[in-house]
Structure formats: structure tokens, C-alpha cells
mmCIF file of C-alpha atoms in Angstrom:
data_model
loop_
_atom_site.group_PDB
_atom_site.id
_atom_site.type_symbol
_atom_site.label_atom_id
_atom_site.label_comp_id
_atom_site.label_asym_id
_atom_site.label_seq_id
_atom_site.Cartn_x
_atom_site.Cartn_y
_atom_site.Cartn_z
ATOM 1 C CA UNK A 11 -110.564 132.011 299.852
ATOM 2 C CA UNK A 12 -110.755 129.109 301.854
ATOM 3 C CA UNK A 13 -113.454 130.073 303.740
ATOM 4 C CA UNK A 14 -114.834 130.819 300.553
ATOM 5 C CA UNK A 15 -113.928 126.870 298.921
ATOM 6 C CA UNK A 16 -115.400 125.482 301.962
ATOM 7 C CA UNK A 17 -118.514 127.568 301.406
ATOM 8 C CA UNK A 18 -119.114 125.731 297.810
ATOM 9 C CA UNK A 19 -118.983 122.609 299.179
ATOM 10 C CA UNK A 20 -121.041 122.210 302.233
ATOM 11 C CA UNK A 21 -123.585 123.744 299.627
ATOM 12 C CA UNK A 22 -126.232 121.068 296.776
ATOM 13 C CA UNK A 23 -128.849 122.840 294.499
ATOM 14 C CA UNK A 24 -132.277 123.471 296.593
ATOM 15 C CA UNK A 25 -134.073 123.327 293.567
ATOM 16 C CA UNK A 26 -135.170 119.402 293.907
ATOM 17 C CA UNK A 27 -136.158 120.057 297.369
ATOM 18 C CA UNK A 28 -137.927 121.811 296.165
ATOM 19 C CA UNK A 29 -140.242 120.411 294.039
ATOM 20 C CA UNK A 30 -140.938 117.599 296.333
ATOM 21 C CA UNK A 31 -142.293 120.227 299.069
ATOM 22 C CA UNK A 32 -144.776 122.081 296.554
ATOM 23 C CA UNK A 33 -146.303 118.677 295.425
ATOM 24 C CA UNK A 34 -145.934 117.457 298.810
ATOM 25 C CA UNK A 35 -147.277 120.515 300.525
ATOM 26 C CA UNK A 36 -150.330 120.805 297.909
ATOM 27 C CA UNK A 37 -151.208 116.662 298.667
ATOM 28 C CA UNK A 38 -151.285 117.085 302.366
ATOM 29 C CA UNK A 39 -153.173 120.189 302.591
ATOM 30 C CA UNK A 40 -155.804 118.899 300.111
ATOM 31 C CA UNK A 41 -156.487 116.240 302.142
ATOM 32 C CA UNK A 42 -155.698 117.419 305.703
ATOM 33 C CA UNK A 43 -158.189 120.964 304.839
ATOM 34 C CA UNK A 44 -160.745 119.219 302.844
ATOM 35 C CA UNK A 45 -161.593 116.497 305.730
ATOM 36 C CA UNK A 46 -164.257 119.039 307.057
ATOM 37 C CA UNK A 47 -165.701 119.759 304.540
ATOM 38 C CA UNK A 48 -165.634 115.770 302.762
ATOM 39 C CA UNK A 49 -167.368 114.793 306.314
ATOM 40 C CA UNK A 50 -170.165 117.560 306.680
ATOM 41 C CA UNK A 51 -171.127 116.488 302.716
ATOM 42 C CA UNK A 52 -170.419 113.291 302.608
ATOM 43 C CA UNK A 53 -171.006 112.073 306.122
ATOM 44 C CA UNK A 54 -173.017 114.496 307.632
ATOM 45 C CA UNK A 55 -170.573 115.807 310.401
ATOM 46 C CA UNK A 56 -171.590 118.219 313.048
ATOM 47 C CA UNK A 57 -168.296 120.553 313.685
ATOM 48 C CA UNK A 58 -167.426 118.290 317.395
ATOM 49 C CA UNK A 59 -167.048 115.146 315.043
ATOM 50 C CA UNK A 60 -164.917 117.132 312.144
ATOM 51 C CA UNK A 61 -162.972 118.093 315.328
ATOM 52 C CA UNK A 62 -161.968 114.695 316.355
ATOM 53 C CA UNK A 63 -160.496 113.546 313.279
ATOM 54 C CA UNK A 64 -158.712 116.997 313.467
ATOM 55 C CA UNK A 65 -157.354 116.375 316.974
ATOM 56 C CA UNK A 66 -156.587 112.341 315.679
ATOM 57 C CA UNK A 67 -154.226 114.115 312.839
ATOM 58 C CA UNK A 68 -152.631 116.566 315.224
ATOM 59 C CA UNK A 69 -151.656 113.573 317.842
ATOM 60 C CA UNK A 70 -150.413 111.694 314.312
ATOM 61 C CA UNK A 71 -148.686 114.383 313.278
ATOM 62 C CA UNK A 72 -147.053 115.402 316.458
ATOM 63 C CA UNK A 73 -146.265 111.874 317.200
ATOM 64 C CA UNK A 74 -144.532 111.332 313.102
ATOM 65 C CA UNK A 75 -142.504 113.974 313.509
ATOM 66 C CA UNK A 76 -140.051 113.099 316.317
ATOM 67 C CA UNK A 77 -139.916 109.671 315.279
ATOM 68 C CA UNK A 78 -139.136 111.024 312.145
ATOM 69 C CA UNK A 79 -136.048 113.708 313.399
ATOM 70 C CA UNK A 80 -135.219 110.549 314.904
ATOM 71 C CA UNK A 81 -134.681 108.844 312.201
ATOM 72 C CA UNK A 82 -132.842 112.082 310.190
ATOM 73 C CA UNK A 83 -130.655 111.232 313.070
ATOM 74 C CA UNK A 84 -129.972 107.975 312.625
ATOM 75 C CA UNK A 85 -130.432 107.198 309.014
ATOM 76 C CA UNK A 86 -130.509 110.568 307.529
ATOM 77 C CA UNK A 87 -132.966 113.071 305.360
ATOM 78 C CA UNK A 88 -133.966 111.007 302.227
ATOM 79 C CA UNK A 89 -134.861 107.530 304.216
ATOM 80 C CA UNK A 90 -137.330 109.701 306.038
ATOM 81 C CA UNK A 91 -138.600 110.760 302.920
ATOM 82 C CA UNK A 92 -139.091 107.152 301.573
ATOM 83 C CA UNK A 93 -141.128 105.977 304.774
ATOM 84 C CA UNK A 94 -142.986 109.054 305.010
ATOM 85 C CA UNK A 95 -143.795 108.653 301.187
ATOM 86 C CA UNK A 96 -144.859 105.257 301.358
ATOM 87 C CA UNK A 97 -146.649 105.808 303.993
ATOM 88 C CA UNK A 98 -148.509 109.353 302.955
ATOM 89 C CA UNK A 99 -149.175 107.400 299.703
ATOM 90 C CA UNK A 100 -150.547 104.083 301.116
ATOM 91 C CA UNK A 101 -152.936 106.916 303.049
ATOM 92 C CA UNK A 102 -154.463 108.308 299.940
ATOM 93 C CA UNK A 103 -155.110 105.673 298.148
ATOM 94 C CA UNK A 104 -157.059 104.241 301.125
ATOM 95 C CA UNK A 105 -159.181 107.465 300.785
ATOM 96 C CA UNK A 106 -159.603 106.659 297.260
ATOM 97 C CA UNK A 107 -160.541 102.781 296.964
ATOM 98 C CA UNK A 108 -162.268 102.114 300.191
ATOM 99 C CA UNK A 109 -165.531 102.553 301.238
ATOM 100 C CA UNK A 110 -166.965 105.698 302.239
ATOM 101 C CA UNK A 111 -166.148 106.748 306.232
ATOM 102 C CA UNK A 112 -163.807 104.118 306.234
ATOM 103 C CA UNK A 113 -161.807 106.206 303.213
ATOM 104 C CA UNK A 114 -161.375 108.856 305.235
ATOM 105 C CA UNK A 115 -160.519 107.923 307.962
ATOM 106 C CA UNK A 116 -157.269 105.872 306.958
ATOM 107 C CA UNK A 117 -156.070 108.552 304.936
ATOM 108 C CA UNK A 118 -156.454 111.245 307.122
ATOM 109 C CA UNK A 119 -154.567 109.047 309.846
ATOM 110 C CA UNK A 120 -151.285 107.526 307.899
ATOM 111 C CA UNK A 121 -151.499 111.295 305.943
ATOM 112 C CA UNK A 122 -151.681 112.800 309.145
ATOM 113 C CA UNK A 123 -148.032 110.932 311.007
ATOM 114 C CA UNK A 124 -146.212 110.271 307.728
ATOM 115 C CA UNK A 125 -146.238 113.770 306.913
ATOM 116 C CA UNK A 126 -143.846 113.620 310.383
ATOM 117 C CA UNK A 127 -141.541 112.026 308.557
ATOM 118 C CA UNK A 128 -140.665 114.193 305.355
ATOM 119 C CA UNK A 129 -140.963 118.019 306.608
ATOM 120 C CA UNK A 130 -137.948 117.246 308.984
ATOM 121 C CA UNK A 131 -136.371 115.852 306.752
ATOM 122 C CA UNK A 132 -137.336 118.350 303.676
ATOM 123 C CA UNK A 133 -136.190 121.663 307.018
ATOM 124 C CA UNK A 134 -133.182 119.354 307.577
ATOM 125 C CA UNK A 135 -131.641 118.615 303.963
ATOM 126 C CA UNK A 136 -132.221 122.144 302.898
ATOM 127 C CA UNK A 137 -130.113 123.767 305.982
ATOM 128 C CA UNK A 138 -127.233 121.300 306.294
ATOM 129 C CA UNK A 139 -123.601 122.495 306.286
ATOM 130 C CA UNK A 140 -125.218 126.449 305.764
ATOM 131 C CA UNK A 141 -124.019 130.064 307.786
ATOM 132 C CA UNK A 142 -126.458 131.496 309.371
ATOM 133 C CA UNK A 143 -127.237 133.884 306.739
ATOM 134 C CA UNK A 144 -128.536 131.268 304.021
ATOM 135 C CA UNK A 145 -130.189 129.761 307.404
ATOM 136 C CA UNK A 146 -133.029 133.230 306.291
ATOM 137 C CA UNK A 147 -132.482 132.647 302.857
ATOM 138 C CA UNK A 148 -133.616 129.524 302.419
ATOM 139 C CA UNK A 149 -136.205 129.185 305.881
ATOM 140 C CA UNK A 150 -137.402 131.797 303.354
ATOM 141 C CA UNK A 151 -137.212 130.038 300.507
ATOM 142 C CA UNK A 152 -138.789 126.620 302.377
ATOM 143 C CA UNK A 153 -142.107 128.816 303.450
ATOM 144 C CA UNK A 154 -142.569 130.036 300.225
ATOM 145 C CA UNK A 155 -142.840 127.224 298.708
ATOM 146 C CA UNK A 156 -144.646 124.967 300.787
ATOM 147 C CA UNK A 157 -147.297 128.428 301.640
ATOM 148 C CA UNK A 158 -148.295 129.119 298.379
ATOM 149 C CA UNK A 159 -148.536 125.533 297.233
ATOM 150 C CA UNK A 160 -150.867 125.105 300.659
ATOM 151 C CA UNK A 161 -153.106 128.790 299.558
ATOM 152 C CA UNK A 162 -153.987 126.610 296.210
ATOM 153 C CA UNK A 163 -154.636 123.974 296.911
ATOM 154 C CA UNK A 164 -156.864 125.289 299.683
ATOM 155 C CA UNK A 165 -157.895 127.443 297.143
ATOM 156 C CA UNK A 166 -159.054 124.787 294.545
ATOM 157 C CA UNK A 167 -160.000 121.964 296.662
ATOM 158 C CA UNK A 168 -164.005 122.343 297.297
ATOM 159 C CA UNK A 169 -164.208 123.682 293.371
ATOM 160 C CA UNK A 170 -162.719 120.590 292.629
ATOM 161 C CA UNK A 171 -164.784 118.427 295.045
ATOM 162 C CA UNK A 172 -167.422 120.244 293.299
ATOM 163 C CA UNK A 173 -166.690 119.086 290.258
ATOM 164 C CA UNK A 174 -165.155 116.058 290.014
ATOM 165 C CA UNK A 175 -166.319 114.772 293.331
ATOM 166 C CA UNK A 176 -165.985 114.470 296.802
ATOM 167 C CA UNK A 177 -162.976 111.663 296.373
ATOM 168 C CA UNK A 178 -160.947 114.152 293.729
ATOM 169 C CA UNK A 179 -159.772 115.543 297.251
ATOM 170 C CA UNK A 180 -157.544 111.944 297.130
ATOM 171 C CA UNK A 181 -157.585 111.688 293.656
ATOM 172 C CA UNK A 182 -155.098 114.394 293.021
ATOM 173 C CA UNK A 183 -152.189 114.323 296.159
ATOM 174 C CA UNK A 184 -151.996 109.612 294.849
ATOM 175 C CA UNK A 185 -150.423 110.768 291.355
ATOM 176 C CA UNK A 186 -148.597 114.146 293.246
ATOM 177 C CA UNK A 187 -147.561 111.148 296.086
ATOM 178 C CA UNK A 188 -146.105 108.963 293.174
ATOM 179 C CA UNK A 189 -144.248 111.877 291.469
ATOM 180 C CA UNK A 190 -142.288 112.769 295.368
ATOM 181 C CA UNK A 191 -141.731 109.530 295.718
ATOM 182 C CA UNK A 192 -139.740 108.954 292.350
ATOM 183 C CA UNK A 193 -138.125 112.388 292.881
ATOM 184 C CA UNK A 194 -136.384 111.345 296.126
ATOM 185 C CA UNK A 195 -135.850 107.798 294.675
ATOM 186 C CA UNK A 196 -134.156 109.070 290.988
ATOM 187 C CA UNK A 197 -133.447 112.650 291.563
ATOM 188 C CA UNK A 198 -132.817 114.337 294.374
ATOM 189 C CA UNK A 199 -129.348 114.783 295.748
ATOM 190 C CA UNK A 200 -127.198 113.472 298.944
ATOM 191 C CA UNK A 201 -127.660 115.903 301.071
ATOM 192 C CA UNK A 202 -126.986 113.522 304.120
ATOM 193 C CA UNK A 203 -123.118 113.880 302.243
ATOM 194 C CA UNK A 204 -122.895 117.844 303.792
ATOM 195 C CA UNK A 205 -121.449 118.533 306.710
ATOM 196 C CA UNK A 206 -123.600 119.662 309.613
ATOM 197 C CA UNK A 207 -121.778 121.766 312.157
ATOM 198 C CA UNK A 208 -122.840 124.574 314.734
ATOM 199 C CA UNK A 209 -122.368 127.783 313.335
ATOM 200 C CA UNK A 210 -121.616 131.058 315.315
ATOM 201 C CA UNK A 211 -125.281 133.062 315.530
ATOM 202 C CA UNK A 212 -125.331 136.988 316.232
ATOM 203 C CA UNK A 213 -128.343 138.956 317.276
ATOM 204 C CA UNK A 214 -129.159 142.202 314.590
ATOM 205 C CA UNK A 215 -126.820 144.605 316.222
ATOM 206 C CA UNK A 216 -123.940 141.177 315.844
ATOM 207 C CA UNK A 217 -124.047 139.733 319.366
ATOM 208 C CA UNK A 218 -122.747 136.222 319.436
ATOM 209 C CA UNK A 219 -125.304 134.791 321.304
ATOM 210 C CA UNK A 220 -124.941 131.793 323.575
ATOM 211 C CA UNK A 221 -126.175 128.063 323.605
ATOM 212 C CA UNK A 222 -128.994 128.948 326.212
ATOM 213 C CA UNK A 223 -129.665 131.957 324.444
ATOM 214 C CA UNK A 224 -130.521 130.039 321.512
ATOM 215 C CA UNK A 225 -131.737 127.273 323.605
ATOM 216 C CA UNK A 226 -134.270 130.020 325.198
ATOM 217 C CA UNK A 227 -135.704 131.928 321.507
ATOM 218 C CA UNK A 228 -136.001 127.876 320.478
ATOM 219 C CA UNK A 229 -138.360 127.387 323.546
ATOM 220 C CA UNK A 230 -139.976 130.842 322.722
ATOM 221 C CA UNK A 231 -141.213 129.993 318.841
ATOM 222 C CA UNK A 232 -141.837 126.101 320.090
ATOM 223 C CA UNK A 233 -144.228 127.419 322.280
ATOM 224 C CA UNK A 234 -145.704 130.453 319.263
ATOM 225 C CA UNK A 235 -145.887 129.032 317.108
ATOM 226 C CA UNK A 236 -148.354 126.057 317.667
ATOM 227 C CA UNK A 237 -150.994 129.213 319.308
ATOM 228 C CA UNK A 238 -151.264 129.661 315.835
ATOM 229 C CA UNK A 239 -151.923 126.197 314.485
ATOM 230 C CA UNK A 240 -154.869 125.892 317.656
ATOM 231 C CA UNK A 241 -156.057 129.122 316.314
ATOM 232 C CA UNK A 242 -155.744 127.524 312.264
ATOM 233 C CA UNK A 243 -157.488 124.160 313.365
ATOM 234 C CA UNK A 244 -160.410 125.668 315.147
ATOM 235 C CA UNK A 245 -160.612 127.739 312.111
ATOM 236 C CA UNK A 246 -160.767 125.113 309.739
ATOM 237 C CA UNK A 247 -163.449 122.912 311.500
ATOM 238 C CA UNK A 248 -165.830 125.420 311.551
ATOM 239 C CA UNK A 249 -165.006 127.302 308.069
ATOM 240 C CA UNK A 250 -168.252 125.083 307.075
ATOM 241 C CA UNK A 251 -170.455 126.250 309.869
ATOM 242 C CA UNK A 252 -168.651 129.823 309.724
ATOM 243 C CA UNK A 253 -169.802 129.756 304.694
ATOM 244 C CA UNK A 254 -173.653 128.771 305.919
ATOM 245 C CA UNK A 255 -173.635 131.618 308.077
ATOM 246 C CA UNK A 256 -171.585 134.540 305.860
ATOM 247 C CA UNK A 257 -173.560 133.276 302.597
ATOM 248 C CA UNK A 258 -170.250 131.784 301.099
ATOM 249 C CA UNK A 259 -171.328 128.565 298.604
ATOM 250 C CA UNK A 260 -169.837 124.844 299.277
ATOM 251 C CA UNK A 261 -167.772 125.517 295.507
ATOM 252 C CA UNK A 262 -166.625 128.859 296.700
ATOM 253 C CA UNK A 263 -166.087 128.254 300.240
ATOM 254 C CA UNK A 264 -162.816 127.020 300.804
ATOM 255 C CA UNK A 265 -161.383 130.186 297.580
ATOM 256 C CA UNK A 266 -162.614 132.579 299.968
ATOM 257 C CA UNK A 267 -161.228 130.834 302.580
ATOM 258 C CA UNK A 268 -157.231 130.474 301.250
ATOM 259 C CA UNK A 269 -156.723 134.319 301.448
ATOM 260 C CA UNK A 270 -154.361 134.312 304.744
ATOM 261 C CA UNK A 271 -152.659 132.045 302.965
ATOM 262 C CA UNK A 272 -151.324 133.868 300.336
ATOM 263 C CA UNK A 273 -150.889 136.581 303.241
ATOM 264 C CA UNK A 274 -148.606 134.544 305.439
ATOM 265 C CA UNK A 275 -146.771 133.466 302.100
ATOM 266 C CA UNK A 276 -146.194 136.951 301.842
ATOM 267 C CA UNK A 277 -144.921 137.566 305.400
ATOM 268 C CA UNK A 278 -142.880 134.641 304.586
ATOM 269 C CA UNK A 279 -140.995 136.595 301.796
ATOM 270 C CA UNK A 280 -140.744 140.143 303.480
ATOM 271 C CA UNK A 281 -139.060 137.961 307.126
ATOM 272 C CA UNK A 282 -136.503 136.415 304.229
ATOM 273 C CA UNK A 283 -135.194 139.910 303.515
ATOM 274 C CA UNK A 284 -135.995 141.432 305.881
ATOM 275 C CA UNK A 285 -133.328 140.027 309.651
ATOM 276 C CA UNK A 286 -133.985 143.153 311.877
ATOM 277 C CA UNK A 287 -137.453 140.551 312.985
ATOM 278 C CA UNK A 288 -134.423 138.119 314.259
ATOM 279 C CA UNK A 289 -134.224 137.365 318.014
ATOM 280 C CA UNK A 290 -136.406 140.463 319.170
ATOM 281 C CA UNK A 291 -139.375 138.506 321.809
ATOM 282 C CA UNK A 292 -141.314 141.439 321.644
ATOM 283 C CA UNK A 293 -141.969 141.880 317.633
ATOM 284 C CA UNK A 294 -142.502 137.787 318.305
ATOM 285 C CA UNK A 295 -145.561 139.225 321.344
ATOM 286 C CA UNK A 296 -147.427 141.456 319.491
ATOM 287 C CA UNK A 297 -147.368 139.754 316.454
ATOM 288 C CA UNK A 298 -148.969 137.523 318.318
ATOM 289 C CA UNK A 299 -151.163 139.616 319.982
ATOM 290 C CA UNK A 300 -152.231 140.185 316.269
ATOM 291 C CA UNK A 301 -153.052 136.497 315.850
ATOM 292 C CA UNK A 302 -155.110 136.673 318.433
ATOM 293 C CA UNK A 303 -157.598 139.481 317.604
ATOM 294 C CA UNK A 304 -157.439 138.340 313.817
ATOM 295 C CA UNK A 305 -158.375 135.068 314.557
ATOM 296 C CA UNK A 306 -161.750 136.580 316.814
ATOM 297 C CA UNK A 307 -162.781 138.397 313.705
ATOM 298 C CA UNK A 308 -162.291 135.896 311.472
ATOM 299 C CA UNK A 309 -164.649 133.608 313.802
ATOM 300 C CA UNK A 310 -167.298 135.980 314.240
ATOM 301 C CA UNK A 311 -167.395 138.213 311.836
ATOM 302 C CA UNK A 312 -171.291 139.511 309.984
ATOM 303 C CA UNK A 313 -169.103 139.484 306.578
ATOM 304 C CA UNK A 314 -167.385 138.193 303.992
ATOM 305 C CA UNK A 315 -164.836 141.331 303.510
ATOM 306 C CA UNK A 316 -164.667 141.494 307.619
ATOM 307 C CA UNK A 317 -163.891 138.322 306.890
ATOM 308 C CA UNK A 318 -161.243 138.687 304.323
ATOM 309 C CA UNK A 319 -159.587 142.040 306.358
ATOM 310 C CA UNK A 320 -159.283 139.856 309.106
ATOM 311 C CA UNK A 321 -157.826 136.909 307.384
ATOM 312 C CA UNK A 322 -154.952 139.702 305.523
ATOM 313 C CA UNK A 323 -153.764 140.803 309.879
ATOM 314 C CA UNK A 324 -154.126 136.380 310.455
ATOM 315 C CA UNK A 325 -151.847 135.996 307.568
ATOM 316 C CA UNK A 326 -148.970 138.221 308.320
ATOM 317 C CA UNK A 327 -149.120 137.416 312.295
ATOM 318 C CA UNK A 328 -149.079 133.726 311.870
ATOM 319 C CA UNK A 329 -145.991 134.077 308.905
ATOM 320 C CA UNK A 330 -144.127 135.657 311.809
ATOM 321 C CA UNK A 331 -144.576 132.827 314.442
ATOM 322 C CA UNK A 332 -143.646 130.359 311.966
ATOM 323 C CA UNK A 333 -141.014 131.993 310.222
ATOM 324 C CA UNK A 334 -139.706 132.229 313.824
ATOM 325 C CA UNK A 335 -139.570 128.510 314.512
ATOM 326 C CA UNK A 336 -138.549 126.992 311.890
ATOM 327 C CA UNK A 337 -136.069 129.993 311.452
ATOM 328 C CA UNK A 338 -134.909 130.162 315.785
ATOM 329 C CA UNK A 339 -134.581 125.633 315.080
ATOM 330 C CA UNK A 340 -132.126 125.724 312.257
ATOM 331 C CA UNK A 341 -129.603 128.554 312.887
ATOM 332 C CA UNK A 342 -126.566 127.179 315.046
ATOM 333 C CA UNK A 343 -128.482 124.151 315.098
ATOM 334 C CA UNK A 344 -125.895 120.535 314.499
ATOM 335 C CA UNK A 345 -129.138 118.508 315.061
ATOM 336 C CA UNK A 346 -131.553 119.571 312.641
ATOM 337 C CA UNK A 347 -133.419 116.892 312.005
ATOM 338 C CA UNK A 348 -133.776 116.690 315.821
ATOM 339 C CA UNK A 349 -135.558 120.174 315.574
ATOM 340 C CA UNK A 350 -137.038 120.365 312.479
ATOM 341 C CA UNK A 351 -138.968 117.125 313.618
ATOM 342 C CA UNK A 352 -140.175 119.657 317.314
ATOM 343 C CA UNK A 353 -141.079 122.006 315.537
ATOM 344 C CA UNK A 354 -143.011 120.245 313.131
ATOM 345 C CA UNK A 355 -144.433 117.965 316.411
ATOM 346 C CA UNK A 356 -145.333 120.893 318.025
ATOM 347 C CA UNK A 357 -147.834 122.133 315.527
ATOM 348 C CA UNK A 358 -148.961 118.693 315.660
ATOM 349 C CA UNK A 359 -150.065 119.281 319.401
ATOM 350 C CA UNK A 360 -150.827 123.409 318.379
ATOM 351 C CA UNK A 361 -153.288 121.537 315.496
ATOM 352 C CA UNK A 362 -154.668 119.079 318.120
ATOM 353 C CA UNK A 363 -155.348 121.237 321.074
ATOM 354 C CA UNK A 364 -157.320 123.567 319.057
ATOM 355 C CA UNK A 365 -158.824 120.758 317.533
ATOM 356 C CA UNK A 366 -159.918 119.678 321.350
ATOM 357 C CA UNK A 367 -160.733 123.078 322.118
ATOM 358 C CA UNK A 368 -163.556 123.555 318.978
ATOM 359 C CA UNK A 369 -165.497 119.751 320.211
ATOM 360 C CA UNK A 370 -165.966 120.719 323.229
ATOM 361 C CA UNK A 371 -166.810 123.991 322.444
ATOM 362 C CA UNK A 372 -169.344 122.189 320.133
ATOM 363 C CA UNK A 373 -170.438 119.894 322.847
ATOM 364 C CA UNK A 374 -171.413 123.602 324.857
ATOM 365 C CA UNK A 375 -172.753 125.384 322.653
ATOM 366 C CA UNK A 376 -173.262 123.821 318.890
ATOM 367 C CA UNK A 377 -173.159 125.187 315.661
ATOM 368 C CA UNK A 378 -172.379 128.649 317.951
ATOM 369 C CA UNK A 379 -167.997 129.638 317.610
ATOM 370 C CA UNK A 380 -168.398 131.978 320.554
ATOM 371 C CA UNK A 381 -167.765 129.144 323.503
ATOM 372 C CA UNK A 382 -164.426 127.923 321.206
ATOM 373 C CA UNK A 383 -163.321 131.442 320.730
ATOM 374 C CA UNK A 384 -163.872 132.134 324.552
ATOM 375 C CA UNK A 385 -161.763 128.913 324.822
ATOM 376 C CA UNK A 386 -158.864 129.688 322.670
ATOM 377 C CA UNK A 387 -158.197 133.024 324.566
ATOM 378 C CA UNK A 388 -157.428 131.287 327.052
ATOM 379 C CA UNK A 389 -155.278 128.845 325.797
ATOM 380 C CA UNK A 390 -153.663 131.887 324.372
ATOM 381 C CA UNK A 391 -153.077 134.279 327.515
ATOM 382 C CA UNK A 392 -151.602 130.540 329.161
ATOM 383 C CA UNK A 393 -149.132 130.358 325.551
ATOM 384 C CA UNK A 394 -148.473 133.645 326.243
ATOM 385 C CA UNK A 395 -147.337 134.046 329.669
ATOM 386 C CA UNK A 396 -145.021 131.323 329.263
ATOM 387 C CA UNK A 397 -143.563 133.354 326.160
ATOM 388 C CA UNK A 398 -142.802 136.369 328.485
ATOM 389 C CA UNK A 399 -141.302 134.379 331.563
ATOM 390 C CA UNK A 400 -139.486 133.628 329.005
ATOM 391 C CA UNK A 401 -138.103 136.575 326.670
ATOM 392 C CA UNK A 402 -137.817 137.998 330.901
ATOM 393 C CA UNK A 403 -135.177 134.952 331.736
ATOM 394 C CA UNK A 404 -133.252 136.063 328.925
ATOM 395 C CA UNK A 405 -132.841 140.501 329.522
ATOM 396 C CA UNK A 406 -132.246 139.406 333.565
ATOM 397 C CA UNK A 407 -129.770 136.624 332.653
#
């Protein structure tokens, strides 16, 4: 009875966080994933120039996420959210009002950096004071919210820009950021008041994991998930070129190319309901392999039909990689803000690395994605080798 009572007193409603993350995801996806289309349409940028902008976004996201994680541990989730929202709101306003070219550069710099103060804070607030079985459920719930919202956002991005002008990609995000400011200042419960203590963590067989084992799985997740974002950012950089090659119009490009967002969301829901994937390195590495193959098919697909099939496999595989990274960051952690910050920071590094490969590939073979694909394969092989070595260490230990 006392255990039940303690559990009831260490949780708060989560719907406010869900509302916050949906608005945040729609707004941020529209600006950061709409940037390649904006740059190509308004400024005539080549893939290499678009990649430089995406590198900037990734590096600033990595830096901002570490700083955000530290701020959460020192001042709490709400303080970090406030700083982040002021930054991204200023970025959206800059995108809407500054002269052409500068508007996009300032917007992506501010949004890229200051989103790192928001996502780890939402993740930490969502999971503070929760036992392991609730962490799985809440990580899945969190992932469903942002992934569904980002899929919807990318689906409407180019149609919105086509119908209302290119700067519409900043107008809607500005309204959403303002709404989120109201949520954080006036509506959000005090999640920082909940105790954030270490909890027992067990594998699918019920065996308790040591802190060293939990750290090893955390590292595997932090390695695997950024590799997915390496692939994602190469895809994002080349999307306008791929759309042109397979005959997809500007007005419908982001709609067709958003399928993997929804499949990833479906994967998150499946993984939220099934715990058999926990602490299984073999399954993680298998998903990694499927991710690499489906990425290649998306980049080189000769038709829209093949591209859509590849998107399905890509969405399913990266769903497991992302869910693993965030779950292992939160389960049994007494430093959820810091670990959430590292989770997001590694995503930023993956984004920057992917964009770097796209930049180098486009310089070597302009307007041809094949070289970038080959470079990604090399990086993926190195990443998989590191994951395998960590997994082997677990077996030997």
C-alpha cells in the first residue's frame, strides 16, 4: 500500500507536455526541414550549400543540447524551456522579417541551437520520478507525439509554401512558439518538484542490470541513433534533387517524402507496447543494417513506388534506434536532464555529420547522390563496428 501511495505522489499529468511537444515539433520541423526547399527555391542553392546550412544546424543543436542538459540539472526543466522558447521564437521572427537570405541563416541558427534547451527538458519532465515500466510507456508516448507532429509538419511544408509564399514556413512556427511560451509560463505543472532518483532496471528475463551494463546500453543507443540522423540529413539535403529526378513536383514533394515519418511513429507505438526489444544488442544491430539498406534505396530509387517502399523500411528501423537511445537514457537514470541533453546532442552530431558527407559528396560529384551514399556506408560501417565491440564487451563481462 505504501509503495502504491509513493507512486501516486511522484507523478503529475503529462498532457501539458504532450501539447507543448506537438507545437514544438510542428514548428521546428517546418523551419529546419523546410530549409533545403527554401534555399533551393528562393536562393538557388546547390546541395553542397544546403549541406553547409545543415552542418551549422547540427553543430549548434549539439552544443545547445549539452548546455540545455546542464541548465536542467542546475535550474530545472521549466527554466531550460523558457530560455529555449525565447531563442526559437526570436529565430522564427527573424525568418519572417529579415531581408532575403539573412532571414533563413539567422532563423536556422537560433532554432538549431535553442531547440536543444527544449527537447531534453520535455524528456526529463516526462520521466521524472517514474519506475521502469512507466518509462517505457512514457518514452513511447513522447515519441508518438513529436514524430506524428513532425510527419504532419513535413507533409504540409511545401504545400504551405506553395500556397502562401515561402516565408509561410516561419509564420506558423512563430504562432506555435508563442502559444508554447504561454503553456510554459502559465499552464505547465511543476515537474521539477518530483524526486529524480535511480530506479532498479531489469532485462526481459528479469535480471537486474548493473550501472556498468546500463551505461554500455546507453552508449550503444547514443551511437546507433546518430547514425540514423546521418542518413536522415543526407536524405533531407538531397530531397529536392531526388524529387526532381523521379518527377515529383515542388508542391507535393514533402507530402510524398513524409511517409517514413508516419512509419516511424507506428514503430514507436509498437515498441511502446512490447518490451521484448529491451537490452537486446542483436536486434539493435539488425535494425541498423535495415536502416542502411533502406537509406540507400531512398537515395537511388528510380521510381516513386520504390522510394515509398524504402521509406517504410527506413521508418521501422530508425524507430527502434531512436526508441533505444531515449529509453536507455531515461531508464534508471538519476540525471535525466543531462542524459536527455546527450541524447539530443548526439542527434545534432549525426545531423552535422550527415550534412558534411552530403557536402563532400556533392563537391566530388555535383548533383549526383551516389558518392554521398558511398561515404555514408563507410561511416555506418565504423559506427556498427563500435556498437558490436560494446555488445561483445557485455557478453564477455
